[in-house]
Amino acid sequence: DIQMTQSPASLSASLGETVTIECRASEDIYNGLAWYQQKPGKSPQLLIYNANSLHTGVPSRFSGSGSGTQYSLKINSLQSEDVASYFCQQYYDYPTFGGGTKLELK
Amino acid sequence: EVQLVESGGGLVQPGRSMKLSCAASGFTFSNYGMAWVRQAPTKGLEWVATISYDGSSTYYRDSVKGRFTISRDNAKSTLYLQMNSLRSEDTATYYCTSHSGYYFDYWGQGVMVTVSS
């Protein structure tokens, strides 16, 4: 199985700040990476696919980048509604997820 | 609007069986692969099983192979997960998702399965 390591596990940031979440794969996943947002008590929602493509309806302050084994999710100008957990997922092989990053407001 | 509504969860004893259902609407169900993804309490996400758009191909994570069966009825736009020989480690919220074989586009609200005596 391809292992996905996310960092940090938790993050505290202020409104308007830019935050970055990292995801490292145990081998090259050739941009087969998605990011999901899960708000408290809700189901996950797709944000980004193919490492850098924005899913329908997702605000443009979210962006994804990376290649090979290293990927990141950036949130520009943090909003209160962005408080959530974020997960990466590779789909180069059978799907596996990162452990998640819990984002809170400072 | 895409809607995926799971049902069939609850409390079950170890070793017993349970069947989950997922009613889909708002898209052409028969054109899409589908999957189940689970999340143990306060834990991360774990892919469980995938079925192709026509049901001809199925895929499972190793820990559920031989115990779980994913199936679909395209005439009813419904996805199923038959879970046999349940274990305490199967306790989780189970999500129905649309799945092209790559990422998981749309998710249901989830259904809780608790395996305990």
PDB file of C-alpha atoms in Angstrom:
ATOM      1  CA  ASP A   1       0.000   0.000   0.000  1.00  0.00           C
ATOM      2  CA  ILE A   2       1.095   3.577  -0.638  1.00  0.00           C
ATOM      3  CA  GLN A   3       1.396   5.413   2.681  1.00  0.00           C
ATOM      4  CA  MET A   4       0.310   9.057   2.893  1.00  0.00           C
ATOM      5  CA  THR A   5       1.852  11.233   5.596  1.00  0.00           C
ATOM      6  CA  GLN A   6       0.181  14.548   6.306  1.00  0.00           C
ATOM      7  CA  SER A   7       1.573  17.485   8.261  1.00  0.00           C
ATOM      8  CA  PRO A   8       0.894  19.164  10.499  1.00  0.00           C
ATOM      9  CA  ALA A   9      -1.659  17.070  12.388  1.00  0.00           C
ATOM     10  CA  SER A  10      -3.203  20.257  13.746  1.00  0.00           C
ATOM     11  CA  LEU A  11      -2.930  23.900  12.878  1.00  0.00           C
ATOM     12  CA  SER A  12      -4.129  27.143  14.418  1.00  0.00           C
ATOM     13  CA  ALA A  13      -4.375  30.245  12.212  1.00  0.00           C
ATOM     14  CA  SER A  14      -5.969  33.702  12.190  1.00  0.00           C
ATOM     15  CA  LEU A  15      -8.670  35.001   9.881  1.00  0.00           C
ATOM     16  CA  GLY A  16      -7.170  36.318   6.646  1.00  0.00           C
ATOM     17  CA  GLU A  17      -3.993  34.290   7.060  1.00  0.00           C
ATOM     18  CA  THR A  18      -2.597  31.921   4.421  1.00  0.00           C
ATOM     19  CA  VAL A  19      -2.188  28.298   5.545  1.00  0.00           C
ATOM     20  CA  THR A  20      -0.423  25.377   3.905  1.00  0.00           C
ATOM     21  CA  ILE A  21      -0.922  21.670   4.562  1.00  0.00           C
ATOM     22  CA  GLU A  22       1.578  19.124   3.291  1.00  0.00           C
ATOM     23  CA  CYS A  23       1.156  15.555   2.155  1.00  0.00           C
ATOM     24  CA  ARG A  24       3.987  13.128   1.380  1.00  0.00           C
ATOM     25  CA  ALA A  25       3.514   9.827  -0.432  1.00  0.00           C
ATOM     26  CA  SER A  26       5.714   6.793   0.201  1.00  0.00           C
ATOM     27  CA  GLU A  27       6.349   6.566  -3.561  1.00  0.00           C
ATOM     28  CA  ASP A  28       5.712   8.616  -6.702  1.00  0.00           C
ATOM     29  CA  ILE A  29       1.944   8.980  -7.252  1.00  0.00           C
ATOM     30  CA  TYR A  30       2.194  10.953 -10.513  1.00  0.00           C
ATOM     31  CA  ASN A  31      -0.238  13.708  -9.447  1.00  0.00           C
ATOM     32  CA  GLY A  32      -2.925  11.177  -8.526  1.00  0.00           C
ATOM     33  CA  LEU A  33      -3.885  13.161  -5.446  1.00  0.00           C
ATOM     34  CA  ALA A  34      -7.074  14.651  -4.064  1.00  0.00           C
ATOM     35  CA  TRP A  35      -7.835  16.880  -1.071  1.00  0.00           C
ATOM     36  CA  TYR A  36     -11.018  16.768   1.016  1.00  0.00           C
ATOM     37  CA  GLN A  37     -12.519  19.058   3.621  1.00  0.00           C
ATOM     38  CA  GLN A  38     -14.566  17.637   6.491  1.00  0.00           C
ATOM     39  CA  LYS A  39     -16.406  20.085   8.723  1.00  0.00           C
ATOM     40  CA  PRO A  40     -17.346  18.952  12.245  1.00  0.00           C
ATOM     41  CA  GLY A  41     -20.199  16.435  12.172  1.00  0.00           C
ATOM     42  CA  LYS A  42     -20.365  16.433   8.377  1.00  0.00           C
ATOM     43  CA  SER A  43     -19.234  14.173   5.563  1.00  0.00           C
ATOM     44  CA  PRO A  44     -16.039  14.917   3.602  1.00  0.00           C
ATOM     45  CA  GLN A  45     -16.275  17.087   0.502  1.00  0.00           C
ATOM     46  CA  LEU A  46     -13.926  17.022  -2.495  1.00  0.00           C
ATOM     47  CA  LEU A  47     -11.838  20.186  -2.882  1.00  0.00           C
ATOM     48  CA  ILE A  48      -9.013  19.375  -5.289  1.00  0.00           C
ATOM     49  CA  TYR A  49      -8.272  16.492  -7.687  1.00  0.00           C
ATOM     50  CA  ASN A  50      -5.346  15.671  -9.964  1.00  0.00           C
ATOM     51  CA  ALA A  51      -3.204  17.549  -7.422  1.00  0.00           C
ATOM     52  CA  ASN A  52      -4.197  21.018  -8.646  1.00  0.00           C
ATOM     53  CA  SER A  53      -7.699  20.998 -10.224  1.00  0.00           C
ATOM     54  CA  LEU A  54     -10.458  22.739  -8.286  1.00  0.00           C
ATOM     55  CA  HIS A  55     -13.691  20.759  -7.886  1.00  0.00           C
ATOM     56  CA  THR A  56     -16.951  22.387  -8.954  1.00  0.00           C
ATOM     57  CA  GLY A  57     -18.127  25.094  -6.579  1.00  0.00           C
ATOM     58  CA  VAL A  58     -14.951  25.216  -4.470  1.00  0.00           C
ATOM     59  CA  PRO A  59     -13.787  28.780  -3.689  1.00  0.00           C
ATOM     60  CA  SER A  60     -10.691  29.956  -5.539  1.00  0.00           C
ATOM     61  CA  ARG A  61      -8.853  30.666  -2.261  1.00  0.00           C
ATOM     62  CA  PHE A  62      -8.144  26.922  -2.190  1.00  0.00           C
ATOM     63  CA  SER A  63      -5.318  25.659  -4.371  1.00  0.00           C
ATOM     64  CA  GLY A  64      -3.228  22.534  -4.728  1.00  0.00           C
ATOM     65  CA  SER A  65       0.282  21.951  -5.985  1.00  0.00           C
ATOM     66  CA  GLY A  66       3.073  19.418  -6.007  1.00  0.00           C
ATOM     67  CA  SER A  67       4.465  16.483  -7.905  1.00  0.00           C
ATOM     68  CA  GLY A  68       6.194  13.176  -7.366  1.00  0.00           C
ATOM     69  CA  THR A  69       5.853  12.364  -3.664  1.00  0.00           C
ATOM     70  CA  GLN A  70       5.298  15.872  -2.250  1.00  0.00           C
ATOM     71  CA  TYR A  71       1.999  17.773  -2.417  1.00  0.00           C
ATOM     72  CA  SER A  72       0.412  20.714  -0.656  1.00  0.00           C
ATOM     73  CA  LEU A  73      -2.935  22.396  -0.131  1.00  0.00           C
ATOM     74  CA  LYS A  74      -2.941  26.170   0.315  1.00  0.00           C
ATOM     75  CA  ILE A  75      -5.797  28.239   1.697  1.00  0.00           C
ATOM     76  CA  ASN A  76      -5.485  31.963   1.017  1.00  0.00           C
ATOM     77  CA  SER A  77      -7.215  34.529   3.201  1.00  0.00           C
ATOM     78  CA  LEU A  78      -8.581  32.071   5.773  1.00  0.00           C
ATOM     79  CA  GLN A  79     -12.307  32.363   6.465  1.00  0.00           C
ATOM     80  CA  SER A  80     -14.243  31.165   9.523  1.00  0.00           C
ATOM     81  CA  GLU A  81     -16.059  28.576   7.388  1.00  0.00           C
ATOM     82  CA  ASP A  82     -12.705  26.952   6.590  1.00  0.00           C
ATOM     83  CA  VAL A  83     -12.466  25.518  10.117  1.00  0.00           C
ATOM     84  CA  ALA A  84     -12.423  21.806   9.379  1.00  0.00           C
ATOM     85  CA  SER A  85     -10.254  18.744   9.028  1.00  0.00           C
ATOM     86  CA  TYR A  86      -8.451  18.255   5.736  1.00  0.00           C
ATOM     87  CA  PHE A  87      -7.397  14.929   4.226  1.00  0.00           C
ATOM     88  CA  CYS A  88      -5.255  14.034   1.249  1.00  0.00           C
ATOM     89  CA  GLN A  89      -5.869  10.860  -0.759  1.00  0.00           C
ATOM     90  CA  GLN A  90      -3.798   9.143  -3.423  1.00  0.00           C
ATOM     91  CA  TYR A  91      -5.370   7.243  -6.289  1.00  0.00           C
ATOM     92  CA  TYR A  92      -2.333   6.072  -8.201  1.00  0.00           C
ATOM     93  CA  ASP A  93      -2.885   2.721  -6.482  1.00  0.00           C
ATOM     94  CA  TYR A  94      -5.762   1.421  -4.330  1.00  0.00           C
ATOM     95  CA  PRO A  95      -6.975   4.538  -2.497  1.00  0.00           C
ATOM     96  CA  THR A  96      -5.285   5.538   0.726  1.00  0.00           C
ATOM     97  CA  PHE A  97      -5.747   8.656   2.829  1.00  0.00           C
ATOM     98  CA  GLY A  98      -3.489  10.812   4.915  1.00  0.00           C
ATOM     99  CA  GLY A  99      -4.098  11.009   8.651  1.00  0.00           C
ATOM    100  CA  GLY A 100      -5.721  14.443   8.429  1.00  0.00           C
ATOM    101  CA  THR A 101      -5.005  18.001   9.530  1.00  0.00           C
ATOM    102  CA  LYS A 102      -7.323  19.736  11.972  1.00  0.00           C
ATOM    103  CA  LEU A 103      -7.510  23.465  11.253  1.00  0.00           C
ATOM    104  CA  GLU A 104      -8.703  25.793  13.996  1.00  0.00           C
ATOM    105  CA  LEU A 105      -8.962  29.540  14.384  1.00  0.00           C
ATOM    106  CA  LYS A 106      -6.441  31.304  16.563  1.00  0.00           C
TER     107      LYS A 106
ATOM    108  CA  GLU B   1     -28.404  18.116  -7.069  1.00  0.00           C
ATOM    109  CA  VAL B   2     -26.509  14.919  -6.281  1.00  0.00           C
ATOM    110  CA  GLN B   3     -27.911  13.092  -3.268  1.00  0.00           C
ATOM    111  CA  LEU B   4     -26.614   9.914  -1.643  1.00  0.00           C
ATOM    112  CA  VAL B   5     -28.623   8.645   1.319  1.00  0.00           C
ATOM    113  CA  GLU B   6     -27.315   5.723   3.355  1.00  0.00           C
ATOM    114  CA  SER B   7     -29.415   3.464   5.565  1.00  0.00           C
ATOM    115  CA  GLY B   8     -29.224   0.172   7.427  1.00  0.00           C
ATOM    116  CA  GLY B   9     -26.693   0.904  10.160  1.00  0.00           C
ATOM    117  CA  GLY B  10     -26.969   0.316  13.892  1.00  0.00           C
ATOM    118  CA  LEU B  11     -25.681  -1.937  16.657  1.00  0.00           C
ATOM    119  CA  VAL B  12     -24.687  -5.505  15.776  1.00  0.00           C
ATOM    120  CA  GLN B  13     -22.929  -8.263  17.698  1.00  0.00           C
ATOM    121  CA  PRO B  14     -19.500  -9.529  16.652  1.00  0.00           C
ATOM    122  CA  GLY B  15     -19.732 -12.296  14.079  1.00  0.00           C
ATOM    123  CA  ARG B  16     -23.168 -11.211  12.846  1.00  0.00           C
ATOM    124  CA  SER B  17     -24.167  -9.604   9.541  1.00  0.00           C
ATOM    125  CA  MET B  18     -25.526  -6.266   8.412  1.00  0.00           C
ATOM    126  CA  LYS B  19     -26.472  -4.797   5.030  1.00  0.00           C
ATOM    127  CA  LEU B  20     -26.086  -1.127   4.175  1.00  0.00           C
ATOM    128  CA  SER B  21     -27.963   0.596   1.361  1.00  0.00           C
ATOM    129  CA  CYS B  22     -27.364   3.880  -0.433  1.00  0.00           C
ATOM    130  CA  ALA B  23     -30.096   5.517  -2.513  1.00  0.00           C
ATOM    131  CA  ALA B  24     -28.731   7.798  -5.225  1.00  0.00           C
ATOM    132  CA  SER B  25     -30.420  10.638  -7.080  1.00  0.00           C
ATOM    133  CA  GLY B  26     -29.553  13.741  -9.066  1.00  0.00           C
ATOM    134  CA  PHE B  27     -27.190  12.021 -11.493  1.00  0.00           C
ATOM    135  CA  THR B  28     -27.128   9.059 -13.879  1.00  0.00           C
ATOM    136  CA  PHE B  29     -26.251   6.362 -11.359  1.00  0.00           C
ATOM    137  CA  SER B  30     -25.584   3.683 -13.977  1.00  0.00           C
ATOM    138  CA  ASN B  31     -22.752   5.763 -15.498  1.00  0.00           C
ATOM    139  CA  TYR B  32     -20.675   5.972 -12.319  1.00  0.00           C
ATOM    140  CA  GLY B  33     -18.471   3.734 -10.285  1.00  0.00           C
ATOM    141  CA  MET B  34     -19.397   3.779  -6.598  1.00  0.00           C
ATOM    142  CA  ALA B  35     -17.584   3.078  -3.362  1.00  0.00           C
ATOM    143  CA  TRP B  36     -17.833   2.771   0.394  1.00  0.00           C
ATOM    144  CA  VAL B  37     -15.419   4.685   2.613  1.00  0.00           C
ATOM    145  CA  ARG B  38     -15.452   4.376   6.415  1.00  0.00           C
ATOM    146  CA  GLN B  39     -14.261   6.444   9.341  1.00  0.00           C
ATOM    147  CA  ALA B  40     -13.800   4.977  12.800  1.00  0.00           C
ATOM    148  CA  PRO B  41     -14.736   7.331  15.675  1.00  0.00           C
ATOM    149  CA  THR B  42     -12.287  10.259  15.857  1.00  0.00           C
ATOM    150  CA  LYS B  43     -10.100   8.562  13.243  1.00  0.00           C
ATOM    151  CA  GLY B  44      -9.186   9.101   9.611  1.00  0.00           C
ATOM    152  CA  LEU B  45     -10.753   7.880   6.399  1.00  0.00           C
ATOM    153  CA  GLU B  46     -10.385   4.353   5.031  1.00  0.00           C
ATOM    154  CA  TRP B  47     -11.465   3.091   1.617  1.00  0.00           C
ATOM    155  CA  VAL B  48     -13.495  -0.133   1.913  1.00  0.00           C
ATOM    156  CA  ALA B  49     -14.719  -1.236  -1.515  1.00  0.00           C
ATOM    157  CA  THR B  50     -15.415  -0.067  -5.068  1.00  0.00           C
ATOM    158  CA  ILE B  51     -17.763  -1.303  -7.771  1.00  0.00           C
ATOM    159  CA  SER B  52     -17.654  -0.395 -11.460  1.00  0.00           C
ATOM    160  CA  TYR B  53     -20.525   1.426 -13.178  1.00  0.00           C
ATOM    161  CA  ASP B  54     -22.059  -1.823 -14.450  1.00  0.00           C
ATOM    162  CA  GLY B  55     -21.201  -4.024 -11.473  1.00  0.00           C
ATOM    163  CA  SER B  56     -18.847  -6.220 -13.446  1.00  0.00           C
ATOM    164  CA  SER B  57     -15.778  -5.348 -11.373  1.00  0.00           C
ATOM    165  CA  THR B  58     -15.357  -5.074  -7.622  1.00  0.00           C
ATOM    166  CA  TYR B  59     -12.372  -4.220  -5.428  1.00  0.00           C
ATOM    167  CA  TYR B  60     -11.862  -4.524  -1.659  1.00  0.00           C
ATOM    168  CA  ARG B  61      -9.347  -3.605   0.977  1.00  0.00           C
ATOM    169  CA  ASP B  62      -7.561  -6.638   2.328  1.00  0.00           C
ATOM    170  CA  SER B  63      -9.130  -6.501   5.794  1.00  0.00           C
ATOM    171  CA  VAL B  64     -12.675  -6.958   4.417  1.00  0.00           C
ATOM    172  CA  LYS B  65     -12.017  -9.360   1.538  1.00  0.00           C
ATOM    173  CA  GLY B  66     -14.146 -12.488   1.887  1.00  0.00           C
ATOM    174  CA  ARG B  67     -16.386 -10.826   4.502  1.00  0.00           C
ATOM    175  CA  PHE B  68     -17.886  -7.801   2.702  1.00  0.00           C
ATOM    176  CA  THR B  69     -19.664  -7.721  -0.667  1.00  0.00           C
ATOM    177  CA  ILE B  70     -20.377  -4.542  -2.616  1.00  0.00           C
ATOM    178  CA  SER B  71     -23.194  -4.653  -5.153  1.00  0.00           C
ATOM    179  CA  ARG B  72     -25.559  -2.356  -7.002  1.00  0.00           C
ATOM    180  CA  ASP B  73     -28.987  -2.267  -8.626  1.00  0.00           C
ATOM    181  CA  ASN B  74     -28.873   0.279 -11.444  1.00  0.00           C
ATOM    182  CA  ALA B  75     -32.632  -0.011 -12.040  1.00  0.00           C
ATOM    183  CA  LYS B  76     -33.174   1.199  -8.466  1.00  0.00           C
ATOM    184  CA  SER B  77     -30.154   3.579  -8.369  1.00  0.00           C
ATOM    185  CA  THR B  78     -29.060   1.871  -5.186  1.00  0.00           C
ATOM    186  CA  LEU B  79     -25.695   0.729  -3.844  1.00  0.00           C
ATOM    187  CA  TYR B  80     -25.281  -1.981  -1.216  1.00  0.00           C
ATOM    188  CA  LEU B  81     -22.684  -3.284   1.202  1.00  0.00           C
ATOM    189  CA  GLN B  82     -23.273  -6.719   2.686  1.00  0.00           C
ATOM    190  CA  MET B  83     -21.090  -7.122   5.762  1.00  0.00           C
ATOM    191  CA  ASN B  84     -20.623 -10.588   7.263  1.00  0.00           C
ATOM    192  CA  SER B  85     -18.542 -11.851  10.183  1.00  0.00           C
ATOM    193  CA  LEU B  86     -18.374  -8.358  11.627  1.00  0.00           C
ATOM    194  CA  ARG B  87     -15.558  -7.453  14.000  1.00  0.00           C
ATOM    195  CA  SER B  88     -15.158  -4.684  16.553  1.00  0.00           C
ATOM    196  CA  GLU B  89     -12.642  -3.016  14.244  1.00  0.00           C
ATOM    197  CA  ASP B  90     -15.388  -2.579  11.635  1.00  0.00           C
ATOM    198  CA  THR B  91     -17.073  -0.054  13.935  1.00  0.00           C
ATOM    199  CA  ALA B  92     -17.220   3.181  11.946  1.00  0.00           C
ATOM    200  CA  THR B  93     -19.346   5.624  10.030  1.00  0.00           C
ATOM    201  CA  TYR B  94     -19.761   4.257   6.517  1.00  0.00           C
ATOM    202  CA  TYR B  95     -20.028   6.718   3.642  1.00  0.00           C
ATOM    203  CA  CYS B  96     -21.404   5.989   0.195  1.00  0.00           C
ATOM    204  CA  THR B  97     -19.485   7.876  -2.489  1.00  0.00           C
ATOM    205  CA  SER B  98     -19.428   8.246  -6.237  1.00  0.00           C
ATOM    206  CA  HIS B  99     -16.082   6.978  -7.463  1.00  0.00           C
ATOM    207  CA  SER B 100     -14.691   7.076 -10.946  1.00  0.00           C
ATOM    208  CA  GLY B 101     -11.905   4.775  -9.799  1.00  0.00           C
ATOM    209  CA  TYR B 102      -9.858   7.771  -8.842  1.00  0.00           C
ATOM    210  CA  TYR B 103     -11.106  10.363  -6.382  1.00  0.00           C
ATOM    211  CA  PHE B 104     -14.444  10.413  -4.503  1.00  0.00           C
ATOM    212  CA  ASP B 105     -16.638  13.087  -6.060  1.00  0.00           C
ATOM    213  CA  TYR B 106     -19.760  13.135  -3.885  1.00  0.00           C
ATOM    214  CA  TRP B 107     -20.475  11.721  -0.422  1.00  0.00           C
ATOM    215  CA  GLY B 108     -23.547  10.711   1.510  1.00  0.00           C
ATOM    216  CA  GLN B 109     -24.176  11.839   5.074  1.00  0.00           C
ATOM    217  CA  GLY B 110     -22.920   8.534   6.448  1.00  0.00           C
ATOM    218  CA  VAL B 111     -24.410   5.735   8.532  1.00  0.00           C
ATOM    219  CA  MET B 112     -22.999   4.493  11.839  1.00  0.00           C
ATOM    220  CA  VAL B 113     -22.193   0.814  12.348  1.00  0.00           C
ATOM    221  CA  THR B 114     -21.312  -0.299  15.863  1.00  0.00           C
ATOM    222  CA  VAL B 115     -20.038  -3.837  16.392  1.00  0.00           C
ATOM    223  CA  SER B 116     -20.271  -4.731  20.054  1.00  0.00           C
ATOM    224  CA  SER B 117     -21.641  -7.396  22.353  1.00  0.00           C
TER     225      SER B 117
END
